[in-house]
Short mmCIF file of C-alpha atoms in Angstrom, two decimals:
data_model
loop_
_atom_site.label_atom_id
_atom_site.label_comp_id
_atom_site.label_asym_id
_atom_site.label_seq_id
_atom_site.Cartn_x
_atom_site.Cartn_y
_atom_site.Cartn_z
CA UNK A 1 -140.78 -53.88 30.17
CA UNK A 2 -144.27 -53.88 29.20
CA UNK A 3 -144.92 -52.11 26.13
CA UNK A 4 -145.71 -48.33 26.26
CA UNK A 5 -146.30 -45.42 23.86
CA UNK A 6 -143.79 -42.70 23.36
CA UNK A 7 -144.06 -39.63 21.23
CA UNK A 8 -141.40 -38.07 19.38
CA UNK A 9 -142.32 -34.84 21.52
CA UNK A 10 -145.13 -33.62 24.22
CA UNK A 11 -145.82 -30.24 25.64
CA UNK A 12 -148.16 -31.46 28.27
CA UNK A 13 -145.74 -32.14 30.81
CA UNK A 14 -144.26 -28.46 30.60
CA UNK A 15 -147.80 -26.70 30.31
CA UNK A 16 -149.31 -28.75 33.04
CA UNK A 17 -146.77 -26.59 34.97
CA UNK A 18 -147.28 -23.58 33.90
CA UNK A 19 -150.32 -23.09 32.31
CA UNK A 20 -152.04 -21.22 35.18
CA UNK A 21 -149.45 -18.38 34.03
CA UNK A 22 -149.99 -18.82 30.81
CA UNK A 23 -153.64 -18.07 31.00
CA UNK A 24 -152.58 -15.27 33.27
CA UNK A 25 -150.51 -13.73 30.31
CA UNK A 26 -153.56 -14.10 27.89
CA UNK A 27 -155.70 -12.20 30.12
CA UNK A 28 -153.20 -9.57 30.90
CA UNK A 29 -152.70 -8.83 26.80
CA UNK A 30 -156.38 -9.33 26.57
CA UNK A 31 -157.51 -6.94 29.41
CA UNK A 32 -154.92 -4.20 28.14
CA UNK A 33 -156.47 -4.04 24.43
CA UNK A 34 -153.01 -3.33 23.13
CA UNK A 35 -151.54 -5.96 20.98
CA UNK A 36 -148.66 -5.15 19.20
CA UNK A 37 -145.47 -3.46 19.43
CA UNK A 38 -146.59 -2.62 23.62
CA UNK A 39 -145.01 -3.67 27.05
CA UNK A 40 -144.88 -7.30 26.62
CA UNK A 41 -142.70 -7.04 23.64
CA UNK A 42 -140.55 -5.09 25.13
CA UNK A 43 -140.48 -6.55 28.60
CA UNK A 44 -139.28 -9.89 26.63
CA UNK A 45 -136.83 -7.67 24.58
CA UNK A 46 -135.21 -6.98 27.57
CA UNK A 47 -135.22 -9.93 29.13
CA UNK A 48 -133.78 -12.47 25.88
CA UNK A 49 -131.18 -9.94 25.14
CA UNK A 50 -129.92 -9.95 29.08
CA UNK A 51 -130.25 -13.63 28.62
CA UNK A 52 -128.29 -14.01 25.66
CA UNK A 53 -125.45 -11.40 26.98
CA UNK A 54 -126.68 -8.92 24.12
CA UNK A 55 -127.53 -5.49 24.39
CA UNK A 56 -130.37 -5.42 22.01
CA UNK A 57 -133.07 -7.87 20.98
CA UNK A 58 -135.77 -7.14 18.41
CA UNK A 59 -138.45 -9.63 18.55
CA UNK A 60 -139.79 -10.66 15.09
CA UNK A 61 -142.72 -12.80 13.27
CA UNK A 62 -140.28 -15.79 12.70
CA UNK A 63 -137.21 -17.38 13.13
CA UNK A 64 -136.60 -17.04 9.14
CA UNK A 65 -137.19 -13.35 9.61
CA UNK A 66 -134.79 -13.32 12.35
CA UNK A 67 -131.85 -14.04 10.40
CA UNK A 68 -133.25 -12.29 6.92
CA UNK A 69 -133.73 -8.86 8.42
CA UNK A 70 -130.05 -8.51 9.86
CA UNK A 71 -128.62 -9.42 6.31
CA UNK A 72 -130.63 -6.74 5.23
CA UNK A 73 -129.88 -4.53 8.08
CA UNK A 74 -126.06 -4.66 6.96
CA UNK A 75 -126.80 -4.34 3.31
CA UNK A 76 -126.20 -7.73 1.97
CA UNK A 77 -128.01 -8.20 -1.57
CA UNK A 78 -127.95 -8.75 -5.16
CA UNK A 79 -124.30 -10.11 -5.92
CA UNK A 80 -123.19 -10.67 -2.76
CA UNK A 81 -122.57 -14.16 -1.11
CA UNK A 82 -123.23 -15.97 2.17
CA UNK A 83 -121.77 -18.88 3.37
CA UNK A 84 -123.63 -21.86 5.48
CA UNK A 85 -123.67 -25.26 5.81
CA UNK A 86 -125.00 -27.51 3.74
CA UNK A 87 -126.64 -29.96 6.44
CA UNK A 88 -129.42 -27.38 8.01
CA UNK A 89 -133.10 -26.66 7.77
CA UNK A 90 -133.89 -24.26 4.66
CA UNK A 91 -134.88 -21.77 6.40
CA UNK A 92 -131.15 -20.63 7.00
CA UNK A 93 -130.62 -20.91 3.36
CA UNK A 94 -133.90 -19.19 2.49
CA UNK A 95 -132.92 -15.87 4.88
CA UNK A 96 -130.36 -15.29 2.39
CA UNK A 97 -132.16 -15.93 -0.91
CA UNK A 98 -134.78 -13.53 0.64
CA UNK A 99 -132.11 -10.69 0.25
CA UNK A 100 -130.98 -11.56 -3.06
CA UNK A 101 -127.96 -12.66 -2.21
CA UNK A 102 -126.95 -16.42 -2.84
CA UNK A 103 -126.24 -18.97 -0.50
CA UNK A 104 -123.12 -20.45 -0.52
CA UNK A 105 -122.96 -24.06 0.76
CA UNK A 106 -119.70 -25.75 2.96
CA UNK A 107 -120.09 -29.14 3.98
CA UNK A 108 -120.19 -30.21 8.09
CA UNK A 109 -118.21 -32.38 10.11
CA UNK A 110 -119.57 -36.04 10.59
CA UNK A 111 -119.08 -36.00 14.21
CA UNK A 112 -120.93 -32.66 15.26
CA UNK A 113 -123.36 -32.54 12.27
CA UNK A 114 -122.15 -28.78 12.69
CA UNK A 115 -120.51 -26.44 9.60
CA UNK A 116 -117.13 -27.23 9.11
CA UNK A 117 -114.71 -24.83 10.08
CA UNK A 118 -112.03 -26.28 8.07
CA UNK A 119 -114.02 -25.92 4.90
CA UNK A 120 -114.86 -22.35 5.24
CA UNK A 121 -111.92 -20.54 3.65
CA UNK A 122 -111.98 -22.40 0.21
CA UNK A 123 -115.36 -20.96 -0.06
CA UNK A 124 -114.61 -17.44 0.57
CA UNK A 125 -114.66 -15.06 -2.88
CA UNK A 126 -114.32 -11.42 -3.04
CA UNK A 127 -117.92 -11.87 -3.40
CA UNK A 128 -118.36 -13.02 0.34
CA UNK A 129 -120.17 -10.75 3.04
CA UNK A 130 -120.69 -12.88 5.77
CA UNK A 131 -120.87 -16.49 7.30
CA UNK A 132 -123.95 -17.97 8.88
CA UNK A 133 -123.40 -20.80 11.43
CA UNK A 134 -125.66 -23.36 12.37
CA UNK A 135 -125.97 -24.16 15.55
CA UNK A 136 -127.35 -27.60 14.97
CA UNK A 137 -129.91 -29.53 16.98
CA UNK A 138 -128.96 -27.35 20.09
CA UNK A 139 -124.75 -28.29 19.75
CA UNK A 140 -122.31 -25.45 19.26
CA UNK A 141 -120.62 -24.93 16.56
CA UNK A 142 -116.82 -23.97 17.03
CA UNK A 143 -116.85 -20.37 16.88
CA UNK A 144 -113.23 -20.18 17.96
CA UNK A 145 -111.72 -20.58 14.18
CA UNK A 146 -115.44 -19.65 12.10
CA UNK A 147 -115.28 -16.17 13.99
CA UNK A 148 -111.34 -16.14 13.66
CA UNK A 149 -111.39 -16.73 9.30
CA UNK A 150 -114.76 -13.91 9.22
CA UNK A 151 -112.38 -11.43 11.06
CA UNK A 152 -109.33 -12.17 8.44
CA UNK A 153 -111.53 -12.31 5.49
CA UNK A 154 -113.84 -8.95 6.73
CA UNK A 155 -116.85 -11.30 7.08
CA UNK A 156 -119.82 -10.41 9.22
CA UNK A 157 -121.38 -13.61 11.25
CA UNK A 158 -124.91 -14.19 12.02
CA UNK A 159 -125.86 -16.97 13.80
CA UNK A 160 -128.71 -19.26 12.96
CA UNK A 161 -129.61 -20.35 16.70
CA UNK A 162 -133.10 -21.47 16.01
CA UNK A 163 -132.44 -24.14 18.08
CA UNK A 164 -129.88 -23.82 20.71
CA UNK A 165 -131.41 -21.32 23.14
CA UNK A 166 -129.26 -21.14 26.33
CA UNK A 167 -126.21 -23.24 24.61
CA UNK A 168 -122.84 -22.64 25.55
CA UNK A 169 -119.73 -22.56 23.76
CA UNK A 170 -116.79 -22.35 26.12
CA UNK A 171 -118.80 -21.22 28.98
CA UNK A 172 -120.18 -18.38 26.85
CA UNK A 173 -124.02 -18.37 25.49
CA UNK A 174 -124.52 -18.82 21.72
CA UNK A 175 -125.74 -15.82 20.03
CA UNK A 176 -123.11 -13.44 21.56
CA UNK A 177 -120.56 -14.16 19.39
CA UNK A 178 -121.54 -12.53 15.79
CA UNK A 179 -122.43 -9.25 14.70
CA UNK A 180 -126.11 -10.81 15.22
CA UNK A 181 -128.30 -13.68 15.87
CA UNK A 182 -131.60 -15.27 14.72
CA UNK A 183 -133.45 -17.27 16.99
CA UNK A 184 -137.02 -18.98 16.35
CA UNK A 185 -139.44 -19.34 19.36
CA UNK A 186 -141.71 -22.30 16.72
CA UNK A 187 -143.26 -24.27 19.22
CA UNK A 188 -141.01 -27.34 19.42
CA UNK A 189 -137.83 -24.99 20.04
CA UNK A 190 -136.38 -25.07 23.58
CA UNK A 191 -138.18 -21.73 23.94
CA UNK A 192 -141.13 -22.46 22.65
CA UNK A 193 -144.22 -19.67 21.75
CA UNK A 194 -147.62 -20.57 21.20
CA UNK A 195 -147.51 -19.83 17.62
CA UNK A 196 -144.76 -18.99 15.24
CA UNK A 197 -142.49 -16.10 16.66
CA UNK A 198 -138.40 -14.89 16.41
CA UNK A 199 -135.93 -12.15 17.77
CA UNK A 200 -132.69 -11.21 16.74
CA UNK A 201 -129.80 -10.49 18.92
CA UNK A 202 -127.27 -7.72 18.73
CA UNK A 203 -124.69 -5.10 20.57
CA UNK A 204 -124.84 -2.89 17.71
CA UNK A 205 -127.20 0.06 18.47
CA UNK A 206 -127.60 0.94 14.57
CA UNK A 207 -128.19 -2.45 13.53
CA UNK A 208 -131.05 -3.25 16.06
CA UNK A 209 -132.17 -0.33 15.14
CA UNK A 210 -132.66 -0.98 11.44
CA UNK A 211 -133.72 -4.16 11.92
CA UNK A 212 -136.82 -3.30 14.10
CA UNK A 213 -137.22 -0.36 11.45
CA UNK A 214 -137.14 -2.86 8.57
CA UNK A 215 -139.88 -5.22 10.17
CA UNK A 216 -142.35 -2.72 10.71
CA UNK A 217 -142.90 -1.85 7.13
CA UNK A 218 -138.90 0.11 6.90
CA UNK A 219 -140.76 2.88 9.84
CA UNK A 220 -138.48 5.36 11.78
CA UNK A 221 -142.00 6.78 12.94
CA UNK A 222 -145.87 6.01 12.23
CA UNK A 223 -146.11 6.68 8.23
CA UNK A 224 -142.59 7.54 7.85
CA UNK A 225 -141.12 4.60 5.96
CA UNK A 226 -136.87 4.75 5.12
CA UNK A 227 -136.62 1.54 3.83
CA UNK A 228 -138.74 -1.09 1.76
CA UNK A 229 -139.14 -2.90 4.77
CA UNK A 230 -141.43 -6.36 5.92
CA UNK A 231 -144.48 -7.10 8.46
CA UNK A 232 -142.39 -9.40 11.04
CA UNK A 233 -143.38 -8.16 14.35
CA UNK A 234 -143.54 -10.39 17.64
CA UNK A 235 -147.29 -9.80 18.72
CA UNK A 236 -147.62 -9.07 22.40
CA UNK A 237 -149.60 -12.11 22.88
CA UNK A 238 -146.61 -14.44 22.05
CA UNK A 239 -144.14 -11.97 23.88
CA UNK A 240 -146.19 -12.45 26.87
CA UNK A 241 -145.78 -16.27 26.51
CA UNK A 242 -142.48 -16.42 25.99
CA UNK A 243 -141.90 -14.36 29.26
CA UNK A 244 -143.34 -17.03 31.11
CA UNK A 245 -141.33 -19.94 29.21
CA UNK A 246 -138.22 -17.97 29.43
CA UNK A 247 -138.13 -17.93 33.07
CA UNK A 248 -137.85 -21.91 33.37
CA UNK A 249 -135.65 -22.06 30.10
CA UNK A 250 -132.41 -22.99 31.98
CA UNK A 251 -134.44 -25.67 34.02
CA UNK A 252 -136.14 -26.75 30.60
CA UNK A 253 -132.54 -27.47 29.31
CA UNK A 254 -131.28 -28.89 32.13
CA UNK A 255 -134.11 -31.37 32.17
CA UNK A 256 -133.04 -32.38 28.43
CA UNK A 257 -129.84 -32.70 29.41
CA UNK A 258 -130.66 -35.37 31.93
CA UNK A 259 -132.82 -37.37 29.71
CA UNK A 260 -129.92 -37.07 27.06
CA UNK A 261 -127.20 -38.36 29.67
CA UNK A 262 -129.64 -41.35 29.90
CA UNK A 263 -129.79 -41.76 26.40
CA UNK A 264 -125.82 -41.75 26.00
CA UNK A 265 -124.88 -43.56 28.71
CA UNK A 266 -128.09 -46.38 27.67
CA UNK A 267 -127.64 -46.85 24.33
CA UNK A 268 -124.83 -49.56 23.36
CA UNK A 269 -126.38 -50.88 20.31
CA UNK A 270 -123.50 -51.42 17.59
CA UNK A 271 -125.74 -50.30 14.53
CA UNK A 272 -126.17 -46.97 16.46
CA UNK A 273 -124.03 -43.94 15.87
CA UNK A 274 -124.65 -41.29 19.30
CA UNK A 275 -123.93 -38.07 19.20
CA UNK A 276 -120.74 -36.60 19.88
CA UNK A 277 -120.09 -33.45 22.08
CA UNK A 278 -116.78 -31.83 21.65
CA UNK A 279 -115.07 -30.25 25.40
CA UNK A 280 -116.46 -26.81 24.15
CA UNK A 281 -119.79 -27.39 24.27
CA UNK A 282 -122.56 -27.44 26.54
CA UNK A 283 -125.19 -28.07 24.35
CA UNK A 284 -129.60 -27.93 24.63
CA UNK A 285 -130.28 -31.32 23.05
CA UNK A 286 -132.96 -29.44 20.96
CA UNK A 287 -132.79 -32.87 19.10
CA UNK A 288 -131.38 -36.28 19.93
CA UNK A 289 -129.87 -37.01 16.37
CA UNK A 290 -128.30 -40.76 16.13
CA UNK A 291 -127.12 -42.16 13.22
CA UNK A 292 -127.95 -45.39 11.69
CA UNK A 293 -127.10 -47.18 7.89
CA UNK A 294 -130.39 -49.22 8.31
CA UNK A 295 -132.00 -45.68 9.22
CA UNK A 296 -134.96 -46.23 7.78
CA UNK A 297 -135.71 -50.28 8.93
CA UNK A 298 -134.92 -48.07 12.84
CA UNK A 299 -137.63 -45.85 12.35
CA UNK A 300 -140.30 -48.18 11.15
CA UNK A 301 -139.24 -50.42 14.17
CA UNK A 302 -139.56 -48.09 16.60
CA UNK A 303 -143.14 -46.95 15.41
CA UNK A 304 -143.86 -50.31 15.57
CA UNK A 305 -142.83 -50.31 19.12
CA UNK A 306 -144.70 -46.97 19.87
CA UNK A 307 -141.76 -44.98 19.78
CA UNK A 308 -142.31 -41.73 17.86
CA UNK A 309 -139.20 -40.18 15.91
CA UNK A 310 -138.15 -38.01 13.26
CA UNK A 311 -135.87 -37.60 10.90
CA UNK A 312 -134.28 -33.81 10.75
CA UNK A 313 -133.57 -33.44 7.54
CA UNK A 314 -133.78 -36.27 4.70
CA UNK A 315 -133.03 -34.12 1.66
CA UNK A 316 -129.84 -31.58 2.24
CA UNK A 317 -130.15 -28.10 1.06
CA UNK A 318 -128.43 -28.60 -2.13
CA UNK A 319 -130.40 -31.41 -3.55
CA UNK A 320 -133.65 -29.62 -2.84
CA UNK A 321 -135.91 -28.65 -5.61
CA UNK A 322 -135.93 -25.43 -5.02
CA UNK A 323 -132.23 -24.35 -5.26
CA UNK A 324 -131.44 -26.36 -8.52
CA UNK A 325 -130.09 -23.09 -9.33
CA UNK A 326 -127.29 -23.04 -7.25
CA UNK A 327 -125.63 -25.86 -9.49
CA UNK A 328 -124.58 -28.43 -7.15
CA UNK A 329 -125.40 -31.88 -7.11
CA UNK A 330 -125.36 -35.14 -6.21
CA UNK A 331 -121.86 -36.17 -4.13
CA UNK A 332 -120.76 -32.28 -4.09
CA UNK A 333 -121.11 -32.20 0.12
CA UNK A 334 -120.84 -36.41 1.14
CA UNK A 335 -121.13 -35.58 5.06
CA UNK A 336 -124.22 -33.55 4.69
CA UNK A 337 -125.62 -36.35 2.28
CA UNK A 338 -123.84 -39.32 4.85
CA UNK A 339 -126.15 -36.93 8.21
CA UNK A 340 -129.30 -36.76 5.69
CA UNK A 341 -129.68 -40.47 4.83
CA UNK A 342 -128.84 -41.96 8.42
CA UNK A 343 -130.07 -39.28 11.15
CA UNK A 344 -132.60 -40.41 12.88
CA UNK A 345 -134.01 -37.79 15.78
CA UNK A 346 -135.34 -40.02 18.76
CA UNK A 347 -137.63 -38.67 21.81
CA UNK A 348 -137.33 -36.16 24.00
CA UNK A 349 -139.13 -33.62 25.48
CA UNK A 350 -139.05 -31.98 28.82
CA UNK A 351 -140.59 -33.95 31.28
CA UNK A 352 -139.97 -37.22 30.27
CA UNK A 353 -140.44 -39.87 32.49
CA UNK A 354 -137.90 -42.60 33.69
CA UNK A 355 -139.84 -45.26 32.43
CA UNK A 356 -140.29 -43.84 28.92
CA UNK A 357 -136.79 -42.74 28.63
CA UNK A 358 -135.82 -46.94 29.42
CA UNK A 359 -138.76 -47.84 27.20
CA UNK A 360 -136.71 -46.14 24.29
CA UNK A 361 -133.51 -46.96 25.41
CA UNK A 362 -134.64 -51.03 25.52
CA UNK A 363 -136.05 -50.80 22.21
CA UNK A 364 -133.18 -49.08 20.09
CA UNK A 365 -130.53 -51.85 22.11
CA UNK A 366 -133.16 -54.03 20.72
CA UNK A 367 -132.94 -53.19 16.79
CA UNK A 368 -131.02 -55.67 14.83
#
């Protein structure tokens, strides 16, 4: 095959299709001179929280907000403890500094990359207000036992499902299954904004409630403030766009799904670890995560071929910087340090063509 350029991800393929609605959104915010908190928002409310099987969604200014303001909502704080997984973007571990309470780290399971159910309990303290799972690079995570050992232990769950819009655990959609859920609409997610943008998901009237109060300044009403609340609203601009994108979401991730399929059933190379997907899942394919030992001689090989990748994410929570405070170190979580050394996040994008999705395929079969 001749050789071809391939980036790690494109949204031209997608907004060739519907841009002309796109700009028909802009003009429809712009023309009605109202730009926050107005129809749009709430006509995307409605229609993520019907999507996600919820009865409330409060769309927010980020996916971190997402899952901060629902902690808050339920009174986590100073001396209280959350626990996540250790192999995850920061963000999830951030949303629960932001609180004051502290994060709480469990290691994941090398084949799913996902939280470790198994690892959960030994974590649990009488300190302990909730669990926060990850669902991963669009994969599940097995909510069977995690929501099973939060009910036991009196545990709320919220679940970080920044990037698994539309994924399915069991036949049921993520983000139904805890108290709440965070979701970011960042431009590269599944359901993507034009800018940076969140919701959370609920059933519980009070919560949604509080949460929408606490991200418009802790308002009830205009200059009425209960709480000591944040500026994290979802501007109608975005909420506009994202009522476009989310009518095509399920053909979005069905289209990943079929350039995924190709990957798996492609890819033979020995030095390449796929992914794994366990019977309950139906996951997104937000990212295509393979594992490699010579992870970093793949990457520069592939950009040398014109292949763009990424690698999602090359320094664990617990090592970073920032949280040398939490007192782990080096070794403490091996799987999470195993994922962050050898992932490797190849291609794909909706809209990929046949001959880009072989063009990848040939050249990872062709690393030695």
């Amino acid at each position: 095959m001749s050789e071809i350029k391939v980036p790690f991800v494109s949204f031209r393929p997608l907004e060739k299709e519907i841009g002309d609605e796109l700009r028909a959104a802009f003009d429809r915010v712009l023309n009605n001179s109202w730009y926050i908190k107005g129809k749009e928002d709430e006509a995307f409310e409605k229609a993520f929280a019907g999507y996600c099987g919820r009865k409330h969604c409060v769309g927010v200014g980020s996916g971190l907000d997402a899952l901060m303001l629902p902690l808050k909502a339920l009174g986590i704080g100073e001396g209280d403890e959350v626990i996540l997984p250790a192999n995850t973007f920061i963000a999830t571990a951030l949303a629960v500094t932001y609180t004051g309470a502290k994060p709480v780290l469990v290691d994941a399971d090398l084949r799913t990359y996902n939280m470790d159910p198994a690892k959960i309990e030994e974590a649990v303290t009488e300190r302990t207000k909730a669990v926060m799972p990850v669902h991963l690079y669009g994969q599940p995570c097995d909510m069977g036992p995690i929501t099973e050992i939060a009910k036991k232990h009196g545990l709320y769950v919220i679940e970080d499902c920044a990037q698994a819009h539309g994924a399915k655990y069991k036949g049921q959609v993520i983000g139904s299954f805890g108290d709440a859920a965070g979701f970011s609409f960042y431009p590269g997610k599944n359901l993507g904004a034009l800018g940076d943008a969140g919701a959370t998901v609920t059933d519980s009237d009070e919560l949604a409630k509080k949460v929408a109060s606490l991200a418009n300044y802790g308002s009830d009403y205009k200059y009425h403030h209960v709480y000591q609340g944040n500026n994290s609203r979802l501007d109608e601009m975005q909420a506009a766009f994202l009522s476009v994108k989310l009518k095509g979401l399920d053909k979005v991730n069905e289209d990943r799904r079929r350039i995924a399929g190709r990957y798996l059933a492609g890819i033979s190379n020995p030095l390449i670890t796929l992914p794994y997907v366990p019977a309950y899942a139906e996951p997104v394919w937000h990212i295509f995560a393979v594992r490699c030992e010579k992870r970093d001689e793949l990457e520069k090989y592939l950009e040398e071929c014109g292949v763009g990748c990424n690698k999602h994410y090359p320094i664990p929570v617990h090592l970073q910087e920032c949280y040398k405070d939490l007192g782990y170190g080096k070794g403490d979580f091996p799987v999470a340090e195993e994922v962050a050394k050898t992932e490797l996040s190849l291609p794909l994008y909706y809209g990929m063509t046949d001959e880009e999705i072989e063009y990848v395929v040939e050249k990872v079969n062709g690393f030695k």
